[in-house]
mmCIF file of C-alpha atoms in Angstrom:
data_model
loop_
_atom_site.group_PDB
_atom_site.id
_atom_site.type_symbol
_atom_site.label_atom_id
_atom_site.label_comp_id
_atom_site.label_asym_id
_atom_site.label_seq_id
_atom_site.Cartn_x
_atom_site.Cartn_y
_atom_site.Cartn_z
ATOM 1 C CA MET A 1 -9.581 33.487 -27.339
ATOM 2 C CA PHE A 2 -12.247 34.647 -24.874
ATOM 3 C CA THR A 3 -12.852 31.098 -23.639
ATOM 4 C CA GLN A 4 -9.123 30.552 -23.185
ATOM 5 C CA THR A 5 -8.412 33.704 -21.184
ATOM 6 C CA LEU A 6 -11.404 33.839 -18.811
ATOM 7 C CA THR A 7 -10.311 32.236 -15.560
ATOM 8 C CA ARG A 8 -12.268 29.498 -13.847
ATOM 9 C CA GLY A 9 -12.848 31.657 -10.764
ATOM 10 C CA LEU A 10 -14.152 34.625 -12.746
ATOM 11 C CA ARG A 11 -16.378 32.365 -14.812
ATOM 12 C CA ASP A 12 -17.912 30.842 -11.697
ATOM 13 C CA ARG A 13 -18.544 34.278 -10.157
ATOM 14 C CA VAL A 14 -20.244 35.445 -13.334
ATOM 15 C CA LEU A 15 -22.452 32.360 -13.532
ATOM 16 C CA GLY A 16 -23.402 32.695 -9.866
ATOM 17 C CA SER A 17 -24.314 36.374 -9.986
ATOM 18 C CA PRO A 18 -27.962 37.221 -9.077
ATOM 19 C CA LEU A 19 -27.744 40.194 -11.431
ATOM 20 C CA VAL A 20 -26.887 37.913 -14.338
ATOM 21 C CA ASP A 21 -29.898 35.732 -13.474
ATOM 22 C CA LEU A 22 -32.110 38.811 -13.553
ATOM 23 C CA LEU A 23 -30.754 40.087 -16.851
ATOM 24 C CA THR A 24 -31.044 36.718 -18.602
ATOM 25 C CA GLY A 25 -34.566 35.838 -17.468
ATOM 26 C CA PRO A 26 -36.812 34.079 -18.211
ATOM 27 C CA HIS A 27 -34.524 31.583 -19.947
ATOM 28 C CA GLY A 28 -31.696 31.764 -17.428
ATOM 29 C CA VAL A 29 -27.976 32.298 -17.810
ATOM 30 C CA ASP A 30 -27.281 28.765 -19.023
ATOM 31 C CA ARG A 31 -29.025 29.329 -22.356
ATOM 32 C CA TYR A 32 -26.633 32.194 -23.113
ATOM 33 C CA THR A 33 -23.336 31.007 -21.649
ATOM 34 C CA GLU A 34 -23.582 27.656 -23.451
ATOM 35 C CA LEU A 35 -23.428 29.597 -26.722
ATOM 36 C CA VAL A 36 -19.912 30.697 -25.693
ATOM 37 C CA ALA A 37 -18.871 27.322 -24.263
ATOM 38 C CA PRO A 38 -21.228 24.296 -23.970
ATOM 39 C CA THR A 39 -19.933 23.378 -20.494
ATOM 40 C CA TRP A 40 -20.640 26.825 -19.000
ATOM 41 C CA THR A 41 -23.870 25.804 -17.318
ATOM 42 C CA ARG A 42 -24.937 25.768 -13.694
ATOM 43 C CA GLY A 43 -28.008 23.596 -13.998
ATOM 44 C CA ASP A 44 -26.848 20.942 -16.471
ATOM 45 C CA ALA A 45 -23.883 18.741 -15.576
ATOM 46 C CA ARG A 46 -21.651 18.495 -18.616
ATOM 47 C CA ALA A 47 -18.024 17.698 -19.351
ATOM 48 C CA GLU A 48 -15.491 18.342 -22.070
ATOM 49 C CA VAL A 49 -13.373 15.475 -23.334
ATOM 50 C CA VAL A 50 -9.799 16.686 -22.825
ATOM 51 C CA ALA A 51 -7.915 13.497 -23.690
ATOM 52 C CA VAL A 52 -8.607 10.232 -25.523
ATOM 53 C CA ARG A 53 -6.591 7.015 -25.224
ATOM 54 C CA ARG A 54 -7.270 3.779 -27.019
ATOM 55 C CA GLN A 55 -5.363 1.457 -24.733
ATOM 56 C CA THR A 56 -6.852 -1.753 -26.162
ATOM 57 C CA PRO A 57 -8.340 -2.671 -29.561
ATOM 58 C CA ARG A 58 -11.851 -2.832 -28.071
ATOM 59 C CA SER A 59 -11.982 0.129 -25.685
ATOM 60 C CA VAL A 60 -11.484 3.859 -25.406
ATOM 61 C CA THR A 61 -10.459 5.815 -22.311
ATOM 62 C CA LEU A 62 -11.832 9.342 -21.988
ATOM 63 C CA THR A 63 -10.519 12.004 -19.633
ATOM 64 C CA LEU A 64 -13.322 14.459 -18.853
ATOM 65 C CA GLU A 65 -13.276 17.968 -17.405
ATOM 66 C CA PRO A 66 -16.693 18.348 -15.704
ATOM 67 C CA ASN A 67 -18.341 21.706 -15.110
ATOM 68 C CA GLN A 68 -19.409 23.109 -11.749
ATOM 69 C CA ALA A 69 -22.860 21.496 -11.993
ATOM 70 C CA PHE A 70 -21.328 18.031 -11.561
ATOM 71 C CA THR A 71 -21.214 17.255 -7.844
ATOM 72 C CA GLY A 72 -19.030 14.152 -7.815
ATOM 73 C CA PHE A 73 -19.482 10.447 -7.151
ATOM 74 C CA ARG A 74 -18.434 7.673 -4.784
ATOM 75 C CA ALA A 75 -15.904 5.123 -5.965
ATOM 76 C CA GLY A 76 -17.803 2.264 -7.608
ATOM 77 C CA GLN A 77 -20.868 4.247 -8.640
ATOM 78 C CA HIS A 78 -21.988 4.807 -12.221
ATOM 79 C CA ILE A 79 -22.781 8.005 -14.116
ATOM 80 C CA ASN A 80 -25.208 8.460 -16.990
ATOM 81 C CA LEU A 81 -23.215 9.703 -19.973
ATOM 82 C CA THR A 82 -25.182 11.401 -22.760
ATOM 83 C CA VAL A 83 -23.788 11.868 -26.258
ATOM 84 C CA GLU A 84 -25.462 13.112 -29.413
ATOM 85 C CA ILE A 85 -25.404 10.626 -32.290
ATOM 86 C CA ASP A 86 -27.012 11.516 -35.618
ATOM 87 C CA GLY A 87 -29.042 14.278 -33.998
ATOM 88 C CA ARG A 88 -30.388 12.165 -31.118
ATOM 89 C CA ARG A 89 -29.247 12.186 -27.520
ATOM 90 C CA ARG A 90 -28.213 8.733 -26.344
ATOM 91 C CA THR A 91 -27.596 7.880 -22.698
ATOM 92 C CA ARG A 92 -25.689 4.979 -21.158
ATOM 93 C CA PRO A 93 -24.388 4.300 -17.618
ATOM 94 C CA TYR A 94 -20.623 4.069 -17.176
ATOM 95 C CA SER A 95 -18.513 3.792 -14.035
ATOM 96 C CA PRO A 96 -15.571 6.187 -13.659
ATOM 97 C CA ALA A 97 -12.194 4.562 -13.079
ATOM 98 C CA ASN A 98 -10.528 7.524 -11.368
ATOM 99 C CA ALA A 99 -10.132 7.921 -7.631
ATOM 100 C CA GLU A 100 -13.013 9.456 -5.730
ATOM 101 C CA GLY A 101 -12.597 13.222 -5.373
ATOM 102 C CA ALA A 102 -10.331 13.676 -8.397
ATOM 103 C CA ARG A 103 -10.952 16.858 -10.383
ATOM 104 C CA ARG A 104 -11.152 15.035 -13.704
ATOM 105 C CA LEU A 105 -13.166 11.957 -14.574
ATOM 106 C CA GLU A 106 -11.800 8.937 -16.394
ATOM 107 C CA LEU A 107 -14.197 6.654 -18.256
ATOM 108 C CA THR A 108 -13.073 3.520 -20.060
ATOM 109 C CA VAL A 109 -15.752 2.325 -22.456
ATOM 110 C CA GLY A 110 -15.535 -1.206 -23.817
ATOM 111 C CA ARG A 111 -16.943 -1.893 -27.259
ATOM 112 C CA HIS A 112 -20.024 -4.110 -27.165
ATOM 113 C CA ASP A 113 -20.994 -5.925 -30.335
ATOM 114 C CA GLY A 114 -23.934 -3.994 -31.755
ATOM 115 C CA GLY A 115 -23.630 -1.324 -29.048
ATOM 116 C CA LEU A 116 -24.587 2.056 -30.487
ATOM 117 C CA VAL A 117 -22.967 4.328 -27.890
ATOM 118 C CA SER A 118 -19.927 2.195 -27.096
ATOM 119 C CA GLY A 119 -19.177 1.760 -30.796
ATOM 120 C CA TYR A 120 -19.581 5.469 -31.474
ATOM 121 C CA LEU A 121 -17.248 6.460 -28.636
ATOM 122 C CA CYS A 122 -14.628 3.861 -29.548
ATOM 123 C CA ASP A 123 -14.576 5.083 -33.143
ATOM 124 C CA HIS A 124 -15.301 8.812 -32.884
ATOM 125 C CA ALA A 125 -14.443 10.159 -29.404
ATOM 126 C CA ARG A 126 -12.099 13.139 -29.674
ATOM 127 C CA PRO A 127 -10.760 15.962 -27.488
ATOM 128 C CA GLY A 128 -13.120 18.935 -27.427
ATOM 129 C CA MET A 129 -16.235 16.778 -27.530
ATOM 130 C CA VAL A 130 -18.887 17.768 -24.943
ATOM 131 C CA VAL A 131 -20.989 15.128 -23.195
ATOM 132 C CA GLY A 132 -23.774 15.239 -20.634
ATOM 133 C CA LEU A 133 -23.433 13.852 -17.106
ATOM 134 C CA ASP A 134 -26.426 12.937 -15.004
ATOM 135 C CA SER A 135 -27.900 10.628 -12.368
ATOM 136 C CA VAL A 136 -24.948 9.419 -10.366
ATOM 137 C CA GLY A 137 -26.087 6.252 -8.605
ATOM 138 C CA GLY A 138 -25.425 2.746 -7.441
ATOM 139 C CA ASP A 139 -24.834 1.032 -4.102
ATOM 140 C CA PHE A 140 -21.655 -0.744 -5.204
ATOM 141 C CA VAL A 141 -19.319 1.398 -3.083
ATOM 142 C CA LEU A 142 -16.576 1.078 -0.496
ATOM 143 C CA PRO A 143 -17.759 0.726 3.122
ATOM 144 C CA ASP A 144 -18.159 4.027 4.960
ATOM 145 C CA VAL A 145 -15.567 2.876 7.477
ATOM 146 C CA LEU A 146 -12.933 3.190 4.720
ATOM 147 C CA ALA A 147 -13.914 6.740 3.818
ATOM 148 C CA ASP A 148 -11.010 8.335 5.658
ATOM 149 C CA VAL A 149 -8.238 6.003 6.764
ATOM 150 C CA LEU A 150 -4.637 6.553 7.814
ATOM 151 C CA PRO A 151 -1.803 4.279 6.636
ATOM 152 C CA ASP A 152 -1.154 2.714 10.041
ATOM 153 C CA LEU A 153 -4.427 3.316 11.845
ATOM 154 C CA LEU A 154 -7.510 1.448 10.626
ATOM 155 C CA PRO A 155 -10.750 1.371 12.621
ATOM 156 C CA ASP A 156 -11.424 -1.926 14.374
ATOM 157 C CA ASP A 157 -14.352 -2.720 12.083
ATOM 158 C CA ALA A 158 -12.538 -1.856 8.848
ATOM 159 C CA PRO A 159 -11.600 -4.673 6.438
ATOM 160 C CA ARG A 160 -7.843 -5.092 6.331
ATOM 161 C CA ARG A 161 -7.613 -7.668 3.548
ATOM 162 C CA ILE A 162 -9.479 -6.638 0.389
ATOM 163 C CA LEU A 163 -9.856 -8.652 -2.798
ATOM 164 C CA PHE A 164 -11.029 -7.084 -6.065
ATOM 165 C CA VAL A 165 -12.284 -9.308 -8.899
ATOM 166 C CA SER A 166 -13.356 -7.986 -12.287
ATOM 167 C CA GLY A 167 -14.220 -9.253 -15.738
ATOM 168 C CA GLY A 168 -13.986 -7.269 -18.979
ATOM 169 C CA SER A 169 -15.271 -3.702 -18.718
ATOM 170 C CA GLY A 170 -16.272 -4.428 -15.108
ATOM 171 C CA ILE A 171 -12.752 -3.358 -14.208
ATOM 172 C CA THR A 172 -13.660 0.350 -14.082
ATOM 173 C CA PRO A 173 -15.598 0.601 -10.776
ATOM 174 C CA VAL A 174 -13.144 -1.630 -8.905
ATOM 175 C CA MET A 175 -10.256 0.318 -10.429
ATOM 176 C CA SER A 176 -11.831 3.433 -8.943
ATOM 177 C CA MET A 177 -12.032 1.721 -5.548
ATOM 178 C CA LEU A 178 -8.414 0.594 -5.767
ATOM 179 C CA ARG A 179 -7.150 4.046 -6.768
ATOM 180 C CA THR A 180 -9.229 5.638 -4.010
ATOM 181 C CA LEU A 181 -7.772 3.377 -1.331
ATOM 182 C CA ARG A 182 -4.240 4.037 -2.511
ATOM 183 C CA ALA A 183 -4.863 7.790 -2.629
ATOM 184 C CA ARG A 184 -6.049 7.615 0.992
ATOM 185 C CA GLY A 185 -3.018 5.629 2.091
ATOM 186 C CA PHE A 186 -4.901 2.414 2.909
ATOM 187 C CA GLY A 187 -2.701 0.385 5.258
ATOM 188 C CA GLY A 188 -4.159 -3.085 4.668
ATOM 189 C CA GLU A 189 -3.557 -5.802 2.062
ATOM 190 C CA ILE A 190 -4.999 -5.635 -1.454
ATOM 191 C CA ALA A 191 -5.221 -8.243 -4.206
ATOM 192 C CA PHE A 192 -6.699 -7.800 -7.678
ATOM 193 C CA VAL A 193 -7.859 -10.486 -10.122
ATOM 194 C CA HIS A 194 -8.921 -9.397 -13.605
ATOM 195 C CA TYR A 195 -10.305 -11.545 -16.429
ATOM 196 C CA ALA A 196 -10.078 -10.508 -20.074
ATOM 197 C CA ARG A 197 -10.196 -12.351 -23.365
ATOM 198 C CA SER A 198 -6.495 -11.776 -24.094
ATOM 199 C CA PRO A 199 -3.543 -9.670 -22.872
ATOM 200 C CA GLU A 200 -4.233 -7.160 -25.657
ATOM 201 C CA GLU A 201 -7.764 -6.580 -24.337
ATOM 202 C CA ALA A 202 -6.821 -6.264 -20.660
ATOM 203 C CA CYS A 203 -7.481 -2.644 -19.670
ATOM 204 C CA TYR A 204 -5.092 -1.084 -17.143
ATOM 205 C CA ARG A 205 -2.765 -4.080 -17.336
ATOM 206 C CA ALA A 206 0.465 -2.045 -17.292
ATOM 207 C CA GLU A 207 -0.703 0.186 -14.428
ATOM 208 C CA LEU A 208 -1.800 -2.756 -12.325
ATOM 209 C CA ASP A 209 1.410 -4.683 -12.904
ATOM 210 C CA ALA A 210 3.441 -1.647 -11.828
ATOM 211 C CA MET A 211 1.563 -1.150 -8.551
ATOM 212 C CA ARG A 212 3.669 -1.854 -5.482
ATOM 213 C CA GLY A 213 1.973 -3.542 -2.565
ATOM 214 C CA VAL A 214 -0.900 -4.960 -4.658
ATOM 215 C CA ARG A 215 -0.966 -8.615 -5.688
ATOM 216 C CA VAL A 216 -2.289 -8.685 -9.258
ATOM 217 C CA LEU A 217 -3.281 -11.804 -11.203
ATOM 218 C CA HIS A 218 -4.567 -11.888 -14.784
ATOM 219 C CA GLY A 219 -6.804 -14.544 -16.286
ATOM 220 C CA TYR A 220 -7.264 -14.716 -20.069
ATOM 221 C CA THR A 221 -10.274 -16.683 -21.209
ATOM 222 C CA ARG A 222 -9.251 -16.983 -24.881
ATOM 223 C CA SER A 223 -5.470 -16.972 -24.640
ATOM 224 C CA ALA A 224 -2.977 -18.926 -22.564
ATOM 225 C CA THR A 225 -0.199 -16.443 -23.319
ATOM 226 C CA GLY A 226 0.731 -14.309 -20.331
ATOM 227 C CA SER A 227 -2.021 -15.682 -18.117
ATOM 228 C CA ASP A 228 -1.309 -16.005 -14.401
ATOM 229 C CA LEU A 229 -4.368 -18.210 -13.939
ATOM 230 C CA ASP A 230 -5.685 -21.289 -15.664
ATOM 231 C CA GLY A 231 -8.441 -20.072 -17.976
ATOM 232 C CA ARG A 232 -11.800 -19.025 -16.569
ATOM 233 C CA PHE A 233 -12.576 -18.498 -12.917
ATOM 234 C CA GLY A 234 -12.069 -21.318 -10.453
ATOM 235 C CA PRO A 235 -11.896 -21.425 -6.641
ATOM 236 C CA ALA A 236 -8.139 -21.969 -6.819
ATOM 237 C CA HIS A 237 -7.828 -18.478 -8.268
ATOM 238 C CA LEU A 238 -9.176 -16.966 -5.063
ATOM 239 C CA ALA A 239 -6.702 -18.900 -2.950
ATOM 240 C CA ALA A 240 -3.861 -17.827 -5.224
ATOM 241 C CA ALA A 241 -4.839 -14.172 -4.972
ATOM 242 C CA MET A 242 -5.797 -13.843 -1.305
ATOM 243 C CA PRO A 243 -6.982 -16.618 1.024
ATOM 244 C CA ASP A 244 -9.703 -15.576 3.476
ATOM 245 C CA PRO A 245 -10.181 -11.913 2.488
ATOM 246 C CA ASP A 246 -12.167 -9.650 4.799
ATOM 247 C CA ALA A 247 -14.087 -8.103 1.896
ATOM 248 C CA VAL A 248 -14.513 -8.994 -1.777
ATOM 249 C CA PHE A 249 -15.687 -6.600 -4.496
ATOM 250 C CA VAL A 250 -16.712 -8.150 -7.823
ATOM 251 C CA CYS A 251 -17.822 -6.490 -11.044
ATOM 252 C CA GLY A 252 -18.362 -8.407 -14.254
ATOM 253 C CA PRO A 253 -20.727 -10.947 -15.768
ATOM 254 C CA PRO A 254 -23.351 -12.329 -13.346
ATOM 255 C CA GLN A 255 -21.820 -15.792 -13.634
ATOM 256 C CA LEU A 256 -18.530 -14.461 -12.272
ATOM 257 C CA ALA A 257 -20.171 -12.731 -9.315
ATOM 258 C CA ASP A 258 -22.247 -15.830 -8.516
ATOM 259 C CA ALA A 259 -19.193 -18.097 -8.664
ATOM 260 C CA VAL A 260 -17.155 -15.867 -6.352
ATOM 261 C CA ARG A 261 -20.079 -15.624 -3.931
ATOM 262 C CA GLU A 262 -20.200 -19.427 -3.670
ATOM 263 C CA HIS A 263 -16.684 -19.499 -2.264
ATOM 264 C CA CYS A 264 -16.385 -16.234 -0.332
ATOM 265 C CA PRO A 265 -18.425 -14.470 2.324
ATOM 266 C CA ASN A 266 -18.668 -10.690 2.455
ATOM 267 C CA VAL A 267 -19.042 -10.255 -1.313
ATOM 268 C CA ARG A 268 -20.333 -7.045 -2.856
ATOM 269 C CA SER A 269 -21.044 -7.205 -6.560
ATOM 270 C CA GLU A 270 -22.234 -5.229 -9.561
ATOM 271 C CA SER A 271 -23.070 -6.295 -13.088
ATOM 272 C CA PHE A 272 -24.024 -4.136 -16.054
ATOM 273 C CA VAL A 273 -25.663 -6.929 -18.000
ATOM 274 C CA PRO A 274 -29.245 -6.685 -19.265
ATOM 275 C CA PRO A 275 -31.544 -8.573 -16.891
ATOM 276 C CA THR A 276 -33.457 -11.596 -18.069
ATOM 277 C CA TYR A 277 -37.191 -11.576 -17.627
ATOM 278 C CA THR A 278 -40.165 -13.460 -18.943
ATOM 279 C CA VAL A 279 -42.860 -11.631 -20.855
ATOM 280 C CA PRO A 280 -46.272 -12.644 -19.472
ATOM 281 C CA ALA A 281 -47.739 -15.600 -21.356
ATOM 282 C CA GLU A 282 -51.110 -13.858 -21.389
ATOM 283 C CA PRO A 283 -50.869 -10.082 -21.942
ATOM 284 C CA SER A 284 -53.379 -7.983 -20.053
ATOM 285 C CA GLY A 285 -55.028 -6.853 -23.295
ATOM 286 C CA GLY A 286 -55.612 -3.484 -21.725
ATOM 287 C CA THR A 287 -55.509 -0.169 -23.511
ATOM 288 C CA VAL A 288 -52.213 1.726 -23.346
ATOM 289 C CA THR A 289 -52.602 5.434 -24.026
ATOM 290 C CA PHE A 290 -49.546 7.556 -24.745
ATOM 291 C CA ALA A 291 -51.336 10.738 -23.829
ATOM 292 C CA ASP A 292 -48.895 13.366 -25.096
ATOM 293 C CA SER A 293 -48.760 11.766 -28.549
ATOM 294 C CA GLY A 294 -52.425 10.843 -28.884
ATOM 295 C CA VAL A 295 -51.474 7.229 -29.603
ATOM 296 C CA THR A 296 -53.468 4.288 -28.231
ATOM 297 C CA ILE A 297 -52.495 0.626 -28.501
ATOM 298 C CA THR A 298 -53.513 -2.725 -27.060
ATOM 299 C CA ASP A 299 -51.060 -4.185 -24.550
ATOM 300 C CA ASP A 300 -49.122 -7.223 -25.794
ATOM 301 C CA GLY A 301 -47.221 -7.869 -22.540
ATOM 302 C CA ARG A 302 -43.841 -6.461 -23.535
ATOM 303 C CA PRO A 303 -42.127 -3.516 -21.805
ATOM 304 C CA LEU A 304 -43.795 -0.174 -22.443
ATOM 305 C CA LEU A 305 -40.651 1.114 -24.165
ATOM 306 C CA GLU A 306 -40.768 -1.600 -26.837
ATOM 307 C CA GLN A 307 -44.496 -1.138 -27.367
ATOM 308 C CA ALA A 308 -44.053 2.623 -27.720
ATOM 309 C CA GLU A 309 -41.289 2.179 -30.283
ATOM 310 C CA ASP A 310 -43.386 -0.253 -32.304
ATOM 311 C CA ALA A 311 -46.167 2.335 -32.273
ATOM 312 C CA GLY A 312 -43.834 4.788 -34.014
ATOM 313 C CA LEU A 313 -42.800 6.801 -30.959
ATOM 314 C CA THR A 314 -39.192 7.602 -30.128
ATOM 315 C CA PRO A 315 -38.915 7.947 -26.337
ATOM 316 C CA GLU A 316 -35.496 8.682 -24.908
ATOM 317 C CA SER A 317 -33.820 5.587 -23.531
ATOM 318 C CA GLY A 318 -30.400 4.443 -22.458
ATOM 319 C CA CYS A 319 -29.394 1.193 -20.821
ATOM 320 C CA ARG A 320 -32.733 -0.579 -21.445
ATOM 321 C CA MET A 321 -32.195 -2.557 -18.238
ATOM 322 C CA GLY A 322 -33.502 -0.347 -15.446
ATOM 323 C CA ILE A 323 -30.232 1.303 -14.443
ATOM 324 C CA CYS A 324 -29.875 4.702 -16.082
ATOM 325 C CA HIS A 325 -33.473 5.979 -15.583
ATOM 326 C CA SER A 326 -33.317 7.984 -18.834
ATOM 327 C CA CYS A 327 -36.529 6.284 -20.048
ATOM 328 C CA THR A 328 -38.523 7.309 -16.957
ATOM 329 C CA ARG A 329 -41.997 8.624 -17.762
ATOM 330 C CA ARG A 330 -45.004 9.683 -15.700
ATOM 331 C CA LYS A 331 -47.818 7.144 -15.348
ATOM 332 C CA THR A 332 -51.042 9.061 -14.743
ATOM 333 C CA ARG A 333 -53.452 6.133 -14.522
ATOM 334 C CA GLY A 334 -53.430 2.366 -14.180
ATOM 335 C CA ALA A 335 -51.032 -0.284 -12.905
ATOM 336 C CA VAL A 336 -47.694 -1.567 -14.180
ATOM 337 C CA LYS A 337 -45.522 -4.550 -13.334
ATOM 338 C CA ASN A 338 -41.752 -4.304 -12.915
ATOM 339 C CA LEU A 339 -40.479 -7.192 -15.045
ATOM 340 C CA ILE A 340 -37.284 -7.518 -12.985
ATOM 341 C CA THR A 341 -38.708 -7.517 -9.457
ATOM 342 C CA GLY A 342 -42.260 -8.632 -10.213
ATOM 343 C CA ALA A 343 -43.670 -5.769 -8.135
ATOM 344 C CA VAL A 344 -46.988 -4.292 -9.266
ATOM 345 C CA SER A 345 -47.743 -0.622 -8.627
ATOM 346 C CA ALA A 346 -51.130 1.043 -9.111
ATOM 347 C CA ALA A 347 -50.272 4.458 -7.657
ATOM 348 C CA GLU A 348 -51.491 7.421 -9.663
ATOM 349 C CA ASP A 349 -49.077 10.075 -10.933
ATOM 350 C CA GLU A 350 -45.887 8.106 -10.412
ATOM 351 C CA ASP A 351 -42.685 7.895 -12.442
ATOM 352 C CA VAL A 352 -41.957 4.489 -13.990
ATOM 353 C CA GLN A 353 -39.056 3.110 -16.007
ATOM 354 C CA ILE A 354 -40.774 2.081 -19.202
ATOM 355 C CA CYS A 355 -37.878 -0.160 -20.304
ATOM 356 C CA VAL A 356 -38.658 -2.678 -17.531
ATOM 357 C CA SER A 357 -42.370 -2.016 -16.909
ATOM 358 C CA SER A 358 -45.331 -3.729 -18.575
ATOM 359 C CA PRO A 359 -48.992 -2.744 -18.276
ATOM 360 C CA VAL A 360 -51.499 -4.483 -16.012
ATOM 361 C CA GLY A 361 -54.795 -3.492 -17.596
ATOM 362 C CA ASP A 362 -55.470 0.017 -18.880
ATOM 363 C CA VAL A 363 -52.583 2.454 -18.497
ATOM 364 C CA ASP A 364 -51.999 6.119 -19.386
ATOM 365 C CA ILE A 365 -48.412 7.263 -19.909
ATOM 366 C CA ALA A 366 -47.240 10.858 -20.419
ATOM 367 C CA LEU A 367 -45.350 10.237 -23.639
#
């Protein structure tokens, strides 16, 4: 009853009181208020799941009420979502689908075969669940010139014809962009092409089809029923949606983004697909010391995360592809190679993402 009757404004004043900080030291007010309600924290961004929709057989849509520690995001960016599964905190990056600036967040999570977090959320997400929010990031965003537009007055350098293309769960960041533009009264033309395996698996299909002033085309890669387009992507699809767009935003498999880029200029893209990289044919053979655990191994060339796990350690990790940063650890000595970019860094006392970093000689990691 206490949590239901305390108003948001009073709660925020209590949490922000210097006197409360003094009385709750040295642990801080968060360690006490979270015992009353897990989202009553100032330092840790958290959110309560207030609604759950399963709009397709292979996805779940969560409506989240974030606490005051969450500072927002730009349309198209991703957020690290942390959920506890079997006593362990698991983190994955997901892009909100709601308009930028909305009070509540909307995350649609597609089930990935073998995906621990996506499978758990699809099967077990429920109202009242509390999740962590952290590390908003990503450069896949609307141009700054579209940050504040009027219906009939666009800046001279603003794109007036915008094409969105998405595949599968890649619909969420471009859906956020679309909703943001409509909330701001964008006065230009918009077209939207979405690819899914079948009509039943097409997220946001009903909402998109009901949008006035937006040309929407659906492509179904495993079903001809209800498809506006002929199977998988082809250049004719772009012409059917919007010839000569000023700006194109693509999110989906890398093959989709690459194909669109071949036929359109001004393409911005994002893809949440694990990168491909080649493990060195000849490992450095150096000594890898996980200093905090007292474990020492001989480098075999694989990412530090995999080598640590094989050594019996359980470092926190999330996306395992260099996006969410939850695996970041401090390197105190030695050099590492980023397996995605190929860059080698020998700086001392630097943070490295161990999921995409391999040793170059002897390395000490604070783990």
